Amino acid sequence: MRPVESLRPIVSNRLHFITWNVGSATPPDDITSLLGLNVGDGNTDMYIIGLQEVNSMINKRLKDVLFTDQWSEVCMERLSPFGYVLVTSQRMQGLLLLVFAKYFHLPFLRGVQTETTRTGLGGYWGNKGGVSARMSAFGHTICFLNCHLPAHMENSGQRMEDFESILQQQQFEGQTATGVLDHDVVFWFGDLNFRIEDLEMQVVKTAIDTNKFPMLWEKDQLNMAKDSETVLEGFQEGPLKFPPTYKFDVGTDTYDTSGKKRKPAWTDRILWRLRATAAAGAGKRGSTLGLTSGTKVTQHYYRSHMEYTVSDHKPVSSIFTLQFPYKLDMPLVTIIVEDEWNSIDDAVAKFRLAPNYPRSSWDWIGLFKVGFKHHKDYVGYVWAKQEEADFTRQDHQVTFTEEELPKGSGDFILGYYSNNMSTIVGVTEPFQIQLPTSALDASSSDSSDFSSDEDGTVVPTKGGSRSPSPRRAKHRSHRSHSHSRPGSPTQAKMKVLDVATTTAERESTGRPAEDSSGQGSAAEEKEKDTEGSGV
């Protein structure tokens, strides 16, 4: 008889990784080929993008605090039309990690957390170190770790020490997978800065010109360290069949011709590790091949992109298929909606809660235009109101008012946002909204249009969260005030009483506004805002 685990259906996810030391450059005009969007197969489920040396000069960092950095923005602009939503991001000075997923995967990506570790200047400076994002995907734990390790040929030992320090310092909340290596699958990537030892410059260049890469692999510091460094046990990497990605003259495909004449090296790498089962833990080979609960990682390609010349590094990408048995196959919240909303009376959504769902009075349901960028990129929202009599009920209903509906037609989805879990835990399939012409407001443009520069601007708030900017004339009065979300009902009450908050501060966020009833009308919200501004 087969074990129960083997009877579960297998989920297969396609992950596209990119690592690139961008050398403080602005994004190139077109990153389509880097993202693989020119292939057009549409099979990628998640994008994981790790950048190093994003411009972190003081004036640039101040601008990034007020607005989205250019790299995050260009990635969102290119990926959102294909249905990819920003799950989470983490930045530490020049290090930036972005995780995107198809919108329909969002309910199955839970427990999202991020961490940062500084290793520059003995741990006081974030120009070197690691940023990570961890989550549970369909019930299996996964961690993405983007690192920028120390440079120079002689610092191979320091690179290993810093990597070990990052692994030790990064700890996550929860009962399982508290450390990086505790996860079922770990992907480690970035500018790891390992060099090619012993061989002279001309020998290396000749091997590159004649595609004799295997002779260089043997002298690659990372490959050599795998045989001696315990911390690298279990990490795997595909064959390096592409030319070394460092160091180039900016704007060219020519290796360094400056006075320093850096020897070419594979500094930019993507590795992965499966957590070994107890049965597979005996011996290094078993640890490498041991699977956790049937998890399997398959690498489809591992390559560089020589056509990008804005940096002295070339970007590296890899596509994997990650397979594991389903542990989660039902969302925590199921939303039921009609296929079309042809009148205001149709704007009703029913939702059902799973018995184990930790509901909050500050949960909300957002109306998103297909192609939205992140969970705050909504057209409108309603609070998922919970009356005292509802505590024992699983089926609930909310209604969108005319003011919460788009001023035009298009394809939309509904997403249920959990305040306790800080993520979307339920989504609908796309449905159409086509309201009668008489319902349109001729004095304002389509509030659901997220393609303009103004609508594309997002403002980071505390903790790295992201909010759409105020849409000024595009908004009705209920969107002209604060849309900041409380971290808890207690914080919400305190914020309502904070008469020192200025209108400008309130307009700088874009999340649902707090309301003492949990689902106030737009008119009530506007009245609250007016009172607060007049004090």
Coordinates of N, CA and C in Angstrom, one line a residue, residues 33-216:
S33 N 13.3 40.5 -22.7 CA 14.0 39.2 -22.9 C 14.6 38.7 -21.6
L34 N 15.0 39.6 -20.7 CA 15.5 39.2 -19.4 C 14.4 38.4 -18.6
L35 N 13.2 38.9 -18.7 CA 12.0 38.3 -18.1 C 11.4 37.1 -18.8
G36 N 12.0 36.9 -20.0 CA 11.4 35.8 -20.8 C 10.0 36.1 -21.4
L37 N 9.6 37.3 -21.4 CA 8.2 37.6 -21.8 C 8.1 37.5 -23.4
N38 N 9.2 37.5 -24.1 CA 9.2 37.3 -25.5 C 8.9 35.9 -25.9
V39 N 9.1 34.9 -25.0 CA 8.8 33.5 -25.3 C 7.3 33.3 -25.4
G40 N 6.6 33.9 -24.5 CA 5.1 33.9 -24.7 C 4.4 32.6 -24.3
D41 N 5.1 31.7 -23.5 CA 4.4 30.4 -23.2 C 3.5 30.6 -22.0
G42 N 3.7 31.7 -21.2 CA 2.8 32.0 -20.1 C 2.8 31.0 -19.0
N43 N 3.9 30.1 -18.9 CA 3.8 29.0 -17.9 C 4.5 29.4 -16.6
T44 N 5.2 30.5 -16.6 CA 5.9 30.9 -15.3 C 4.9 31.3 -14.2
D45 N 5.1 30.7 -13.1 CA 4.2 31.0 -11.9 C 4.7 32.1 -11.0
M46 N 6.0 32.1 -10.8 CA 6.6 33.1 -10.0 C 7.9 33.7 -10.6
Y47 N 8.1 35.0 -10.3 CA 9.4 35.6 -10.7 C 10.1 36.0 -9.3
I48 N 11.4 35.7 -9.2 CA 12.2 36.1 -8.1 C 13.4 36.8 -8.6
I49 N 13.4 38.1 -8.3 CA 14.4 39.0 -8.9 C 15.3 39.6 -7.8
G50 N 16.6 39.3 -7.8 CA 17.6 39.8 -6.9 C 18.5 40.7 -7.5
L51 N 18.6 42.0 -7.0 CA 19.5 43.0 -7.6 C 20.5 43.4 -6.5
Q52 N 21.7 43.8 -7.0 CA 22.7 44.3 -6.1 C 23.2 45.6 -6.7
E53 N 23.7 46.5 -5.8 CA 24.2 47.8 -6.2 C 23.2 48.7 -6.9
V54 N 21.9 48.5 -6.4 CA 20.9 49.5 -6.8 C 21.4 50.9 -6.2
N55 N 21.3 51.9 -7.0 CA 21.8 53.2 -6.6 C 21.3 53.6 -5.2
S56 N 22.2 53.8 -4.3 CA 21.8 54.1 -2.9 C 22.5 55.4 -2.4
M57 N 22.8 56.2 -3.3 CA 23.3 57.5 -2.9 C 22.3 58.3 -2.1
I58 N 22.7 59.2 -1.2 CA 21.7 59.8 -0.3 C 20.5 60.4 -1.0
N59 N 20.8 61.2 -2.1 CA 19.7 61.9 -2.8 C 18.8 60.9 -3.4
K60 N 19.3 59.8 -3.9 CA 18.5 58.8 -4.6 C 17.7 58.0 -3.6
R61 N 18.3 57.7 -2.4 CA 17.6 57.0 -1.4 C 16.4 57.8 -0.8
L62 N 16.6 59.1 -0.7 CA 15.5 59.9 -0.2 C 14.4 59.9 -1.2
K63 N 14.7 60.0 -2.5 CA 13.6 59.9 -3.5 C 12.9 58.5 -3.5
D64 N 13.7 57.5 -3.2 CA 13.1 56.1 -3.2 C 12.2 56.0 -2.0
V65 N 12.5 56.7 -0.9 CA 11.6 56.7 0.3 C 10.2 57.2 -0.1
L66 N 10.2 58.3 -0.9 CA 8.9 58.9 -1.2 C 8.2 58.3 -2.4
F67 N 9.0 57.7 -3.3 CA 8.4 57.0 -4.5 C 9.1 55.6 -4.6
T68 N 8.5 54.9 -5.5 CA 9.1 53.5 -5.7 C 10.4 53.7 -6.5
D69 N 11.4 52.8 -6.1 CA 12.6 52.9 -6.9 C 12.4 52.4 -8.3
Q70 N 13.2 52.9 -9.2 CA 13.0 52.7 -10.6 C 13.0 51.2 -11.0
W71 N 13.8 50.4 -10.4 CA 13.9 49.0 -10.7 C 12.6 48.3 -10.3
S72 N 12.1 48.5 -9.1 CA 10.8 47.9 -8.7 C 9.7 48.3 -9.7
E73 N 9.7 49.6 -10.0 CA 8.6 50.1 -10.9 C 8.7 49.5 -12.3
V74 N 9.9 49.4 -12.9 CA 9.9 48.8 -14.2 C 9.5 47.4 -14.2
C75 N 9.9 46.6 -13.2 CA 9.5 45.2 -13.1 C 8.0 45.1 -12.9
M76 N 7.4 45.9 -12.1 CA 5.9 45.9 -12.0 C 5.2 46.3 -13.2
E77 N 5.7 47.3 -13.9 CA 5.1 47.7 -15.2 C 5.2 46.6 -16.2
R78 N 6.2 45.9 -16.3 CA 6.4 44.8 -17.3 C 5.6 43.6 -16.9
L79 N 5.5 43.2 -15.7 CA 4.9 42.0 -15.3 C 3.4 42.0 -15.0
S80 N 3.0 43.2 -14.5 CA 1.5 43.2 -14.1 C 0.6 43.0 -15.3
P81 N 0.9 43.4 -16.5 CA -0.1 43.1 -17.6 C -0.2 41.6 -17.9
F82 N 0.7 40.8 -17.4 CA 0.7 39.4 -17.6 C 0.1 38.6 -16.4
G83 N -0.5 39.4 -15.4 CA -1.1 38.8 -14.3 C -0.2 38.5 -13.1
Y84 N 1.0 39.1 -13.1 CA 1.9 38.9 -11.9 C 1.7 40.1 -10.9
V85 N 1.6 39.7 -9.7 CA 1.4 40.6 -8.6 C 2.6 40.6 -7.6
L86 N 3.0 41.7 -7.2 CA 4.2 41.8 -6.2 C 3.7 41.2 -4.9
V87 N 4.3 40.0 -4.5 CA 4.0 39.4 -3.3 C 4.7 40.0 -2.1
T88 N 6.0 40.3 -2.3 CA 6.7 41.0 -1.2 C 8.0 41.6 -1.8
S89 N 8.6 42.5 -1.1 CA 9.9 43.1 -1.6 C 10.7 43.4 -0.3
Q90 N 12.0 43.4 -0.4 CA 12.8 43.8 0.7 C 14.1 44.5 0.1
R91 N 14.4 45.7 0.7 CA 15.6 46.4 0.2 C 16.5 46.7 1.4
M92 N 17.8 46.6 1.2 CA 18.8 47.0 2.2 C 19.9 47.7 1.4
Q93 N 19.8 49.1 1.5 CA 20.8 49.9 0.7 C 20.7 49.4 -0.8
G94 N 21.8 48.9 -1.3 CA 21.9 48.5 -2.7 C 21.3 47.2 -3.0
L95 N 20.9 46.4 -2.0 CA 20.4 45.1 -2.2 C 18.8 45.1 -2.3
L96 N 18.3 44.5 -3.3 CA 16.8 44.6 -3.5 C 16.3 43.2 -4.0
L97 N 15.3 42.7 -3.3 CA 14.7 41.4 -3.6 C 13.2 41.6 -3.9
L98 N 12.7 41.1 -5.0 CA 11.3 41.3 -5.5 C 10.8 39.9 -5.8
V99 N 9.6 39.6 -5.2 CA 9.0 38.3 -5.5 C 7.6 38.6 -6.1
F100 N 7.3 38.0 -7.3 CA 6.1 38.2 -8.0 C 5.4 36.8 -8.1
A101 N 4.1 36.8 -8.2 CA 3.4 35.5 -8.5 C 2.1 35.8 -9.2
K102 N 1.6 34.8 -10.0 CA 0.3 35.0 -10.6 C -0.7 35.2 -9.6
Y103 N -1.7 36.1 -9.9 CA -2.6 36.5 -8.9 C -3.4 35.4 -8.2
F104 N -3.7 34.3 -9.0 CA -4.5 33.2 -8.5 C -3.7 32.3 -7.5
H105 N -2.4 32.5 -7.4 CA -1.6 31.8 -6.5 C -1.6 32.4 -5.1
L106 N -2.0 33.7 -5.0 CA -1.8 34.5 -3.8 C -2.4 33.8 -2.6
P107 N -3.6 33.2 -2.7 CA -4.2 32.6 -1.5 C -3.4 31.4 -0.9
F108 N -2.5 30.9 -1.7 CA -1.7 29.7 -1.3 C -0.3 30.0 -0.9
L109 N 0.0 31.3 -0.9 CA 1.3 31.8 -0.4 C 1.1 32.5 0.9
R110 N 1.5 31.8 2.0 CA 1.2 32.3 3.3 C 2.4 32.4 4.2
G111 N 2.3 33.1 5.3 CA 3.4 33.3 6.2 C 4.6 34.0 5.6
V112 N 4.3 35.0 4.8 CA 5.4 35.7 4.1 C 6.1 36.6 5.1
Q113 N 7.4 36.5 5.1 CA 8.3 37.3 6.0 C 9.6 37.6 5.3
T114 N 10.2 38.7 5.6 CA 11.5 39.1 5.0 C 12.5 39.4 6.1
E115 N 13.7 39.3 5.8 CA 14.8 39.6 6.7 C 16.0 40.2 6.0
T116 N 16.8 41.0 6.8 CA 18.0 41.6 6.2 C 19.2 41.3 7.2
T117 N 20.4 41.2 6.6 CA 21.6 41.1 7.4 C 22.7 41.9 6.8
R118 N 23.2 42.8 7.6 CA 24.4 43.6 7.1 C 25.7 43.0 7.5
T119 N 26.6 42.9 6.5 CA 27.9 42.4 6.8 C 29.0 43.3 6.5
G120 N 28.7 44.5 5.8 CA 29.7 45.5 5.5 C 30.2 46.2 6.7
L121 N 31.5 46.5 6.7 CA 32.1 47.2 7.9 C 31.8 46.5 9.2
G122 N 32.0 45.2 9.2 CA 31.8 44.4 10.4 C 30.4 44.3 10.8
G123 N 29.5 44.5 9.9 CA 28.0 44.3 10.2 C 27.3 45.7 10.5
Y124 N 28.0 46.8 10.3 CA 27.4 48.1 10.5 C 26.9 48.7 9.2
W125 N 27.3 48.2 8.1 CA 27.0 48.8 6.8 C 26.3 47.8 5.9
G126 N 25.2 48.3 5.2 CA 24.4 47.3 4.4 C 24.8 47.3 2.9
N127 N 26.0 47.7 2.6 CA 26.5 47.6 1.2 C 26.7 46.1 0.8
K128 N 27.0 45.3 1.8 CA 27.2 43.9 1.6 C 26.3 43.2 2.7
G129 N 25.9 42.0 2.3 CA 25.0 41.2 3.2 C 24.0 40.4 2.5
G130 N 22.9 40.2 3.1 CA 21.8 39.4 2.5 C 20.4 39.9 2.8
V131 N 19.5 39.8 1.9 CA 18.1 40.0 2.1 C 17.3 38.8 1.6
S132 N 16.3 38.4 2.4 CA 15.6 37.2 2.1 C 14.1 37.4 2.2
A133 N 13.4 36.5 1.6 CA 11.9 36.4 1.7 C 11.6 34.9 1.9
R134 N 10.7 34.6 2.9 CA 10.3 33.2 3.1 C 8.8 33.2 3.0
M135 N 8.3 32.0 2.8 CA 6.8 31.8 2.7 C 6.5 30.3 2.7
S136 N 5.2 30.0 2.9 CA 4.7 28.7 2.7 C 4.0 28.7 1.4
A137 N 4.4 27.9 0.4 CA 3.7 27.8 -0.9 C 3.0 26.4 -0.9
F138 N 1.7 26.5 -1.0 CA 0.9 25.2 -1.0 C 1.2 24.3 0.2
G139 N 1.7 24.9 1.3 CA 1.9 24.1 2.5 C 3.4 23.7 2.6
H140 N 4.2 24.1 1.7 CA 5.7 23.7 1.7 C 6.5 25.0 1.9
T141 N 7.5 25.0 2.8 CA 8.2 26.2 3.1 C 9.3 26.4 2.1
I142 N 9.5 27.6 1.7 CA 10.5 28.0 0.7 C 11.1 29.3 1.1
C143 N 12.4 29.5 0.8 CA 13.1 30.7 1.2 C 14.0 31.1 0.0
F144 N 14.0 32.5 -0.3 CA 14.8 33.1 -1.3 C 15.8 34.0 -0.7
L145 N 17.0 33.8 -0.9 CA 18.1 34.6 -0.3 C 19.0 35.2 -1.3
N146 N 19.0 36.5 -1.4 CA 19.8 37.4 -2.3 C 20.9 38.0 -1.5
C147 N 22.2 37.6 -1.9 CA 23.4 38.1 -1.2 C 24.3 38.9 -2.1
H148 N 25.0 39.8 -1.5 CA 26.2 40.5 -2.1 C 27.3 40.3 -1.1
L149 N 28.3 39.4 -1.5 CA 29.4 39.1 -0.6 C 30.6 39.9 -0.9
P150 N 31.7 39.8 -0.1 CA 32.9 40.7 -0.3 C 33.6 40.4 -1.6
A151 N 34.2 41.4 -2.1 CA 34.9 41.3 -3.4 C 36.3 40.9 -3.2
H152 N 37.0 40.8 -4.4 CA 38.5 40.6 -4.5 C 38.8 39.1 -4.3
M153 N 39.9 38.7 -5.1 CA 40.4 37.4 -5.2 C 40.7 36.8 -3.8
E154 N 41.4 37.5 -3.0 CA 41.9 37.0 -1.7 C 40.9 36.8 -0.6
N155 N 39.6 37.2 -0.9 CA 38.6 37.2 0.2 C 37.6 36.0 0.1
S156 N 38.1 34.9 -0.5 CA 37.2 33.8 -0.6 C 36.8 33.3 0.8
G157 N 37.7 33.2 1.8 CA 37.4 32.8 3.1 C 36.4 33.7 3.8
Q158 N 36.6 35.1 3.6 CA 35.7 36.0 4.1 C 34.3 35.9 3.6
R159 N 34.2 35.5 2.3 CA 32.9 35.3 1.7 C 32.1 34.2 2.4
M160 N 32.9 33.1 2.7 CA 32.2 32.0 3.3 C 31.8 32.3 4.8
E161 N 32.6 33.1 5.4 CA 32.3 33.5 6.8 C 31.1 34.4 6.8
D162 N 31.0 35.3 5.8 CA 29.8 36.2 5.8 C 28.5 35.4 5.4
F163 N 28.7 34.4 4.5 CA 27.5 33.6 4.2 C 27.0 32.9 5.4
E164 N 27.9 32.3 6.2 CA 27.6 31.6 7.4 C 26.9 32.5 8.4
S165 N 27.5 33.7 8.5 CA 26.9 34.7 9.4 C 25.5 35.1 9.0
I166 N 25.2 35.2 7.7 CA 23.9 35.6 7.3 C 22.9 34.4 7.6
L167 N 23.3 33.2 7.4 CA 22.5 32.1 7.7 C 22.2 32.0 9.2
Q168 N 23.1 32.3 10.1 CA 22.9 32.3 11.5 C 22.0 33.4 12.0
Q169 N 22.2 34.6 11.4 CA 21.4 35.8 11.9 C 20.0 35.8 11.4
Q170 N 19.7 35.3 10.3 CA 18.4 35.4 9.7 C 17.5 34.3 10.4
Q171 N 16.6 34.8 11.2 CA 15.6 34.0 11.9 C 14.2 34.5 11.7
F172 N 13.3 33.6 11.5 CA 11.9 33.9 11.1 C 11.0 33.5 12.3
E173 N 9.8 34.2 12.3 CA 8.8 33.8 13.4 C 8.1 32.6 13.0
G174 N 7.6 31.9 13.9 CA 6.8 30.7 13.7 C 7.4 29.4 14.3
Q175 N 6.7 28.3 14.3 CA 7.1 27.1 14.9 C 8.0 26.3 13.9
T176 N 7.9 26.5 12.6 CA 8.6 25.7 11.7 C 9.5 26.6 10.8
A177 N 10.6 26.1 10.3 CA 11.4 26.8 9.4 C 11.8 28.2 9.9
T178 N 12.4 28.2 11.1 CA 12.8 29.5 11.8 C 14.1 30.0 11.2
G179 N 15.0 29.1 10.7 CA 16.2 29.5 10.0 C 16.1 29.3 8.5
V180 N 17.0 29.9 7.8 CA 17.0 29.7 6.3 C 17.1 28.3 5.9
L181 N 18.0 27.5 6.5 CA 18.2 26.1 6.0 C 17.2 25.2 6.6
D182 N 16.2 25.7 7.4 CA 15.1 24.8 7.9 C 14.0 24.7 6.9
H183 N 14.1 25.5 5.8 CA 13.0 25.4 4.8 C 13.1 24.2 3.9
D184 N 12.0 23.8 3.4 CA 12.0 22.6 2.5 C 12.9 22.9 1.3
V185 N 12.8 24.1 0.7 CA 13.7 24.5 -0.4 C 14.3 25.8 -0.2
V186 N 15.6 26.0 -0.5 CA 16.2 27.3 -0.4 C 16.8 27.6 -1.7
F187 N 16.6 28.8 -2.2 CA 17.3 29.3 -3.4 C 18.2 30.4 -2.9
W188 N 19.5 30.3 -3.2 CA 20.6 31.2 -2.8 C 21.2 31.8 -4.1
F189 N 21.2 33.1 -4.2 CA 21.6 33.7 -5.5 C 22.2 35.1 -5.2
G190 N 22.8 35.8 -6.2 CA 23.3 37.1 -6.0 C 24.7 37.3 -6.6
D191 N 25.3 38.4 -6.2 CA 26.7 38.6 -6.6 C 27.5 38.0 -5.5
L192 N 27.8 36.8 -5.6 CA 28.6 36.0 -4.6 C 30.1 36.3 -4.6
N193 N 30.5 36.9 -5.7 CA 31.9 37.4 -5.8 C 33.0 36.4 -5.8
F194 N 32.7 35.1 -6.0 CA 33.8 34.1 -6.1 C 34.5 34.3 -7.4
R195 N 35.8 34.1 -7.4 CA 36.7 34.3 -8.5 C 37.4 33.0 -9.0
I196 N 38.1 33.2 -10.1 CA 38.9 32.0 -10.7 C 40.3 32.2 -10.3
E197 N 40.8 31.2 -9.5 CA 42.1 31.2 -9.0 C 43.2 30.7 -9.9
D198 N 44.4 31.0 -9.6 CA 45.6 30.4 -10.2 C 45.9 30.8 -11.7
L199 N 44.9 30.6 -12.5 CA 45.1 30.8 -14.0 C 45.3 32.3 -14.3
E200 N 46.3 32.5 -15.2 CA 46.6 33.9 -15.7 C 45.4 34.4 -16.5
M201 N 45.4 35.7 -16.6 CA 44.4 36.4 -17.4 C 44.2 35.9 -18.8
Q202 N 45.4 35.8 -19.5 CA 45.3 35.3 -20.9 C 44.8 33.9 -21.0
V203 N 45.1 33.1 -20.1 CA 44.6 31.7 -20.1 C 43.1 31.7 -20.0
V204 N 42.6 32.5 -19.0 CA 41.2 32.6 -18.8 C 40.4 33.1 -20.1
K205 N 41.0 34.2 -20.6 CA 40.3 34.7 -21.8 C 40.4 33.8 -23.0
T206 N 41.4 33.0 -23.2 CA 41.5 32.0 -24.3 C 40.5 30.9 -24.0
A207 N 40.3 30.5 -22.8 CA 39.3 29.4 -22.5 C 37.9 30.0 -22.8
I208 N 37.7 31.2 -22.5 CA 36.4 31.8 -22.8 C 36.2 31.9 -24.3
D209 N 37.2 32.4 -25.0 CA 37.0 32.5 -26.5 C 36.8 31.2 -27.2
T210 N 37.3 30.1 -26.6 CA 37.2 28.8 -27.2 C 36.2 27.9 -26.6
N211 N 35.4 28.5 -25.7 CA 34.3 27.8 -25.0 C 34.8 26.6 -24.2
K212 N 36.0 26.7 -23.7 CA 36.5 25.6 -22.8 C 36.3 25.9 -21.4
F213 N 35.0 26.0 -21.0 CA 34.7 26.4 -19.7 C 35.0 25.4 -18.6
P214 N 35.0 24.1 -18.9 CA 35.3 23.1 -17.8 C 36.7 23.3 -17.1
M215 N 37.7 23.8 -17.9 CA 39.0 24.0 -17.3 C 38.9 25.2 -16.3
L216 N 37.9 26.1 -16.5 CA 37.8 27.2 -15.5 C 37.0 26.8 -14.3

